[in-house]
Amino acid sequence: DAGVIQSPRHEVTEMGQEVTLRCKPISGHDYLFWYRQTMMRGLELLIYFNNNVPIDDSGMPEDRFSAKMPNASFSTLKIQPSEPRDSAVYFCASQPIGGPNTEAFFGQGTRLTVV
Amino acid sequence: DAKTTQPNSMESNEEEPVHLPCNHSTISGTDYIHWYRQLPSQGPEYVIHGLTSNVNNRMASLAIAEDRKSSTLILHRATLRDAAVYYCILRDRTIGNTGKLIFGQGTTLQVKP
C-alpha cells in the first residue's frame, strides 16, 4: 500500500479564498483523522471519522472549517473563507479497527500558506 | 484525557543508547501507552505501544513502570536519523472508544555525530 496520500503537498492562497485539502486513507482502515500543526499550538486534532461518519469534531476551530468523507477512500477538509491564521501543516491519518491497540498512519501533510 | 509530561529536549551521541522518559501519573487502567515520533518535515510515525509489560520491536523498546505512572522509550543505538520529536501519548481502550491520539509538546531529541 502507498500509505496515506494527501494532496496537494503545498498550497498558497489569498485570504478569503476557499481551500480544499484532500486525503486518501489506507485501504481497509476504519478511522480517519485530520490534524493541524503550528509552531504555537503543536499538533491539534480537528475531527475524526469512523466508517465515514464524523464522530468528534470538537477540535474544528470555527464554522469556516468543514470536513467530509463521502466514501471509505476519500476525505476532504475545506476552509472557506481562508484567513492568514489558518496557515499551518495539515495532516491526515488513518487507522484500522482495533482502536487504541493499533497504530495510526499519517500522511506527509499539506503545508497551507494564506497570504 | 490523562496527561503526559516529557522533557522539552534531550541530546545523545550517535551509536549510544537513549532513554526518553515520560511521566503519566494520572494514567487509568484502560490507557495504552503509545510513542510516536516526527522527523523533520514529515508526518508523525508510530514507534511502539504497550499496556503493562515491557515491549520490544525493531525500532525501540518500551519500559513501563510497575505502577504504570511512568514509562521510558529506549533507542538502543541512536543514529542521526533518530533526531526527531518524540511524543508519549495515552490512548483509552474503553470499549467503543477509538482512543484518539492527542499530542502534547513531546521531547526534541538531538543526536550528535
mmCIF file of C-alpha atoms in Angstrom:
data_model
loop_
_atom_site.group_PDB
_atom_site.id
_atom_site.type_symbol
_atom_site.label_atom_id
_atom_site.label_comp_id
_atom_site.label_asym_id
_atom_site.label_seq_id
_atom_site.Cartn_x
_atom_site.Cartn_y
_atom_site.Cartn_z
ATOM 1 C CA ASP A 1 0.000 0.000 0.000
ATOM 2 C CA ALA A 2 1.203 3.529 -0.753
ATOM 3 C CA GLY A 3 0.216 4.747 2.665
ATOM 4 C CA VAL A 4 -1.957 7.739 3.435
ATOM 5 C CA ILE A 5 -1.894 10.127 0.497
ATOM 6 C CA GLN A 6 -2.544 13.827 0.887
ATOM 7 C CA SER A 7 -2.857 16.455 -1.802
ATOM 8 C CA PRO A 8 -1.711 18.988 -2.536
ATOM 9 C CA ARG A 9 1.616 18.929 -0.677
ATOM 10 C CA HIS A 10 1.813 22.701 -0.720
ATOM 11 C CA GLU A 11 -0.902 25.292 -1.160
ATOM 12 C CA VAL A 12 -0.564 29.045 -1.280
ATOM 13 C CA THR A 13 -3.766 31.025 -1.423
ATOM 14 C CA GLU A 14 -5.017 34.521 -0.832
ATOM 15 C CA MET A 15 -7.085 35.475 2.154
ATOM 16 C CA GLY A 16 -10.773 34.962 1.512
ATOM 17 C CA GLN A 17 -10.337 32.142 -0.968
ATOM 18 C CA GLU A 18 -11.717 28.648 -0.495
ATOM 19 C CA VAL A 19 -9.169 25.915 0.157
ATOM 20 C CA THR A 20 -9.772 22.177 -0.132
ATOM 21 C CA LEU A 21 -7.331 19.641 1.244
ATOM 22 C CA ARG A 22 -7.629 16.009 0.220
ATOM 23 C CA CYS A 23 -6.809 12.708 1.836
ATOM 24 C CA LYS A 24 -6.835 9.115 0.675
ATOM 25 C CA PRO A 25 -6.603 6.746 3.646
ATOM 26 C CA ILE A 26 -5.075 3.301 3.617
ATOM 27 C CA SER A 27 -7.487 0.788 2.136
ATOM 28 C CA GLY A 28 -9.419 -1.120 4.779
ATOM 29 C CA HIS A 29 -8.856 1.361 7.576
ATOM 30 C CA ASP A 30 -11.942 2.296 9.555
ATOM 31 C CA TYR A 31 -10.822 5.547 11.148
ATOM 32 C CA LEU A 32 -9.663 8.793 9.602
ATOM 33 C CA PHE A 33 -8.246 11.766 11.487
ATOM 34 C CA TRP A 34 -7.464 15.347 10.480
ATOM 35 C CA TYR A 35 -4.800 17.272 12.392
ATOM 36 C CA ARG A 36 -3.355 20.761 12.168
ATOM 37 C CA GLN A 37 0.189 21.626 13.236
ATOM 38 C CA THR A 38 1.585 25.065 14.033
ATOM 39 C CA MET A 39 4.614 26.171 15.994
ATOM 40 C CA MET A 40 2.428 27.865 18.579
ATOM 41 C CA ARG A 41 -0.141 25.127 19.181
ATOM 42 C CA GLY A 42 1.625 21.938 18.114
ATOM 43 C CA LEU A 43 -0.435 19.068 16.692
ATOM 44 C CA GLU A 44 -4.166 19.551 17.195
ATOM 45 C CA LEU A 45 -6.858 17.006 16.399
ATOM 46 C CA LEU A 46 -9.549 18.704 14.334
ATOM 47 C CA ILE A 47 -12.016 15.908 13.571
ATOM 48 C CA TYR A 48 -12.177 12.173 13.151
ATOM 49 C CA PHE A 49 -14.407 9.733 11.276
ATOM 50 C CA ASN A 50 -15.370 6.135 11.874
ATOM 51 C CA ASN A 51 -16.658 4.259 8.836
ATOM 52 C CA ASN A 52 -17.145 7.575 7.008
ATOM 53 C CA VAL A 53 -19.248 9.069 9.820
ATOM 54 C CA PRO A 54 -17.914 12.098 11.729
ATOM 55 C CA ILE A 55 -17.578 11.108 15.381
ATOM 56 C CA ASP A 56 -15.907 14.063 17.067
ATOM 57 C CA ASP A 57 -15.490 17.490 15.508
ATOM 58 C CA SER A 58 -14.881 19.365 18.736
ATOM 59 C CA GLY A 59 -11.436 20.397 17.521
ATOM 60 C CA MET A 60 -12.696 22.192 14.429
ATOM 61 C CA PRO A 61 -11.785 25.806 15.112
ATOM 62 C CA GLU A 62 -14.855 27.505 13.679
ATOM 63 C CA ASP A 63 -17.579 27.353 11.074
ATOM 64 C CA ARG A 64 -15.169 28.240 8.315
ATOM 65 C CA PHE A 65 -13.821 24.701 8.580
ATOM 66 C CA SER A 66 -15.731 21.678 7.321
ATOM 67 C CA ALA A 67 -14.757 18.073 6.657
ATOM 68 C CA LYS A 68 -16.430 15.331 4.693
ATOM 69 C CA MET A 69 -15.849 11.682 3.989
ATOM 70 C CA PRO A 70 -18.147 10.695 1.109
ATOM 71 C CA ASN A 71 -16.685 7.190 0.907
ATOM 72 C CA ALA A 72 -14.111 4.956 2.552
ATOM 73 C CA SER A 73 -11.314 6.038 0.247
ATOM 74 C CA PHE A 74 -11.572 9.819 0.279
ATOM 75 C CA SER A 75 -11.897 12.723 2.662
ATOM 76 C CA THR A 76 -11.717 16.492 2.316
ATOM 77 C CA LEU A 77 -11.052 19.351 4.686
ATOM 78 C CA LYS A 78 -12.378 22.652 3.432
ATOM 79 C CA ILE A 79 -11.695 26.160 4.683
ATOM 80 C CA GLN A 80 -13.998 28.896 3.431
ATOM 81 C CA PRO A 81 -13.079 31.713 3.607
ATOM 82 C CA SER A 82 -9.420 31.206 4.436
ATOM 83 C CA GLU A 83 -7.507 33.568 6.742
ATOM 84 C CA PRO A 84 -3.766 34.066 7.350
ATOM 85 C CA ARG A 85 -4.073 32.425 10.792
ATOM 86 C CA ASP A 86 -5.091 29.195 9.039
ATOM 87 C CA SER A 87 -1.533 28.857 7.743
ATOM 88 C CA ALA A 88 -0.268 25.539 9.076
ATOM 89 C CA VAL A 89 0.594 21.995 8.101
ATOM 90 C CA TYR A 90 -2.483 19.797 7.908
ATOM 91 C CA PHE A 91 -2.099 16.054 8.417
ATOM 92 C CA CYS A 92 -4.458 13.246 7.684
ATOM 93 C CA ALA A 93 -4.114 9.866 9.402
ATOM 94 C CA SER A 94 -5.924 6.557 9.145
ATOM 95 C CA GLN A 95 -6.173 3.600 11.467
ATOM 96 C CA PRO A 96 -7.585 0.097 11.255
ATOM 97 C CA ILE A 97 -10.218 -1.270 13.583
ATOM 98 C CA GLY A 98 -8.787 -2.085 16.986
ATOM 99 C CA GLY A 99 -8.777 1.400 18.384
ATOM 100 C CA PRO A 100 -6.042 2.199 20.864
ATOM 101 C CA ASN A 101 -4.341 -1.185 20.431
ATOM 102 C CA THR A 102 -3.421 -0.314 16.858
ATOM 103 C CA GLU A 103 -1.236 2.271 15.224
ATOM 104 C CA ALA A 104 -2.269 5.284 13.214
ATOM 105 C CA PHE A 105 -0.599 6.017 9.887
ATOM 106 C CA PHE A 106 -0.008 9.616 8.890
ATOM 107 C CA GLY A 107 0.299 11.244 5.518
ATOM 108 C CA GLN A 108 3.077 13.625 4.554
ATOM 109 C CA GLY A 109 0.902 16.638 5.199
ATOM 110 C CA THR A 110 -0.257 19.678 3.268
ATOM 111 C CA ARG A 111 1.547 22.924 4.003
ATOM 112 C CA LEU A 112 -1.004 25.724 3.683
ATOM 113 C CA THR A 113 0.026 29.342 3.424
ATOM 114 C CA VAL A 114 -2.670 32.001 3.373
ATOM 115 C CA VAL A 115 -1.395 35.432 2.351
ATOM 116 C CA ASP B 1 -7.675 12.584 28.567
ATOM 117 C CA ALA B 2 -4.894 11.712 31.015
ATOM 118 C CA LYS B 3 -1.865 13.954 30.697
ATOM 119 C CA THR B 4 1.763 13.072 29.995
ATOM 120 C CA THR B 5 4.875 15.045 30.915
ATOM 121 C CA GLN B 6 8.093 14.858 28.917
ATOM 122 C CA PRO B 7 11.325 16.866 28.935
ATOM 123 C CA ASN B 8 11.378 19.505 26.226
ATOM 124 C CA SER B 9 14.677 18.370 24.775
ATOM 125 C CA MET B 10 17.436 15.799 25.088
ATOM 126 C CA GLU B 11 20.798 15.206 23.469
ATOM 127 C CA SER B 12 22.536 11.999 22.606
ATOM 128 C CA ASN B 13 25.680 10.886 20.864
ATOM 129 C CA GLU B 14 25.458 8.737 17.802
ATOM 130 C CA GLU B 15 25.569 4.986 18.424
ATOM 131 C CA GLU B 16 24.845 5.399 22.132
ATOM 132 C CA PRO B 17 21.609 4.313 23.834
ATOM 133 C CA VAL B 18 18.953 6.915 24.523
ATOM 134 C CA HIS B 19 16.373 6.768 27.290
ATOM 135 C CA LEU B 20 13.398 9.084 26.758
ATOM 136 C CA PRO B 21 11.259 9.433 29.901
ATOM 137 C CA CYS B 22 7.552 10.083 30.190
ATOM 138 C CA ASN B 23 5.507 10.677 33.319
ATOM 139 C CA HIS B 24 1.809 9.875 33.340
ATOM 140 C CA SER B 25 0.830 9.845 36.995
ATOM 141 C CA THR B 26 -2.920 10.095 36.265
ATOM 142 C CA ILE B 27 -2.973 7.104 33.918
ATOM 143 C CA SER B 28 -6.072 4.938 34.194
ATOM 144 C CA GLY B 29 -6.294 1.189 33.954
ATOM 145 C CA THR B 30 -7.786 1.484 30.485
ATOM 146 C CA ASP B 31 -4.976 3.553 28.948
ATOM 147 C CA TYR B 32 -2.450 2.203 26.490
ATOM 148 C CA ILE B 33 0.910 3.979 26.382
ATOM 149 C CA HIS B 34 1.894 4.925 22.849
ATOM 150 C CA TRP B 35 5.007 6.537 21.416
ATOM 151 C CA TYR B 36 5.163 8.340 18.110
ATOM 152 C CA ARG B 37 7.913 10.374 16.576
ATOM 153 C CA GLN B 38 8.032 13.104 13.989
ATOM 154 C CA LEU B 39 11.084 13.509 11.804
ATOM 155 C CA PRO B 40 11.715 16.966 10.301
ATOM 156 C CA SER B 41 9.219 17.840 7.570
ATOM 157 C CA GLN B 42 7.400 14.505 7.969
ATOM 158 C CA GLY B 43 4.154 13.321 9.451
ATOM 159 C CA PRO B 44 4.237 11.551 12.802
ATOM 160 C CA GLU B 45 5.091 7.860 12.723
ATOM 161 C CA TYR B 46 4.307 5.097 15.177
ATOM 162 C CA VAL B 47 7.167 3.776 17.285
ATOM 163 C CA ILE B 48 5.782 1.398 19.882
ATOM 164 C CA HIS B 49 2.994 0.890 22.407
ATOM 165 C CA GLY B 50 2.240 -1.166 25.486
ATOM 166 C CA LEU B 51 -0.207 -1.667 28.310
ATOM 167 C CA THR B 52 1.538 -3.203 31.316
ATOM 168 C CA SER B 53 4.510 -5.261 30.202
ATOM 169 C CA ASN B 54 7.711 -4.094 28.580
ATOM 170 C CA VAL B 55 7.665 -4.258 24.795
ATOM 171 C CA ASN B 56 10.318 -4.603 22.126
ATOM 172 C CA ASN B 57 10.187 -4.100 18.393
ATOM 173 C CA ARG B 58 12.652 -3.426 15.632
ATOM 174 C CA MET B 59 12.673 0.303 16.327
ATOM 175 C CA ALA B 60 12.808 0.548 20.097
ATOM 176 C CA SER B 61 11.947 -0.842 23.499
ATOM 177 C CA LEU B 62 9.315 0.418 25.900
ATOM 178 C CA ALA B 63 9.883 0.022 29.603
ATOM 179 C CA ILE B 64 6.763 0.543 31.728
ATOM 180 C CA ALA B 65 6.996 1.129 35.465
ATOM 181 C CA GLU B 66 5.247 -1.385 37.666
ATOM 182 C CA ASP B 67 2.711 1.227 38.831
ATOM 183 C CA ARG B 68 2.362 2.427 35.214
ATOM 184 C CA LYS B 69 2.834 6.033 36.254
ATOM 185 C CA SER B 70 5.887 6.414 34.060
ATOM 186 C CA SER B 71 7.489 4.827 31.039
ATOM 187 C CA THR B 72 10.739 5.053 29.116
ATOM 188 C CA LEU B 73 11.326 4.746 25.411
ATOM 189 C CA ILE B 74 14.713 3.183 24.730
ATOM 190 C CA LEU B 75 16.578 3.583 21.476
ATOM 191 C CA HIS B 76 19.397 1.080 21.726
ATOM 192 C CA ARG B 77 21.831 2.762 19.349
ATOM 193 C CA ALA B 78 20.911 6.251 18.277
ATOM 194 C CA THR B 79 21.605 7.241 14.707
ATOM 195 C CA LEU B 80 21.439 10.657 13.109
ATOM 196 C CA ARG B 81 18.159 9.594 11.550
ATOM 197 C CA ASP B 82 16.646 9.248 15.025
ATOM 198 C CA ALA B 83 16.758 13.013 15.536
ATOM 199 C CA ALA B 84 13.076 13.857 15.880
ATOM 200 C CA VAL B 85 10.337 14.968 18.242
ATOM 201 C CA TYR B 86 9.155 12.024 20.342
ATOM 202 C CA TYR B 87 5.617 12.016 21.691
ATOM 203 C CA CYS B 88 4.334 9.931 24.578
ATOM 204 C CA ILE B 89 0.541 9.550 24.346
ATOM 205 C CA LEU B 90 -2.095 7.765 26.410
ATOM 206 C CA ARG B 91 -4.911 6.116 24.489
ATOM 207 C CA ASP B 92 -8.059 4.980 26.264
ATOM 208 C CA ARG B 93 -9.101 1.422 25.461
ATOM 209 C CA THR B 94 -12.592 1.689 26.917
ATOM 210 C CA ILE B 95 -14.937 -0.338 24.762
ATOM 211 C CA GLY B 96 -16.305 1.808 21.985
ATOM 212 C CA ASN B 97 -13.565 4.405 22.389
ATOM 213 C CA THR B 98 -11.239 4.811 19.472
ATOM 214 C CA GLY B 99 -8.543 6.157 21.752
ATOM 215 C CA LYS B 100 -7.947 9.234 19.680
ATOM 216 C CA LEU B 101 -4.354 10.441 19.565
ATOM 217 C CA ILE B 102 -3.888 13.669 21.489
ATOM 218 C CA PHE B 103 -0.360 15.040 21.087
ATOM 219 C CA GLY B 104 1.491 17.056 23.706
ATOM 220 C CA GLN B 105 4.674 19.027 23.100
ATOM 221 C CA GLY B 106 6.964 15.994 23.045
ATOM 222 C CA THR B 107 10.722 15.711 23.503
ATOM 223 C CA THR B 108 13.044 17.022 20.811
ATOM 224 C CA LEU B 109 15.940 14.599 20.520
ATOM 225 C CA GLN B 110 19.206 15.832 19.053
ATOM 226 C CA VAL B 111 21.784 13.251 18.017
ATOM 227 C CA LYS B 112 25.368 14.387 17.713
ATOM 228 C CA PRO B 113 27.837 12.634 15.429
#
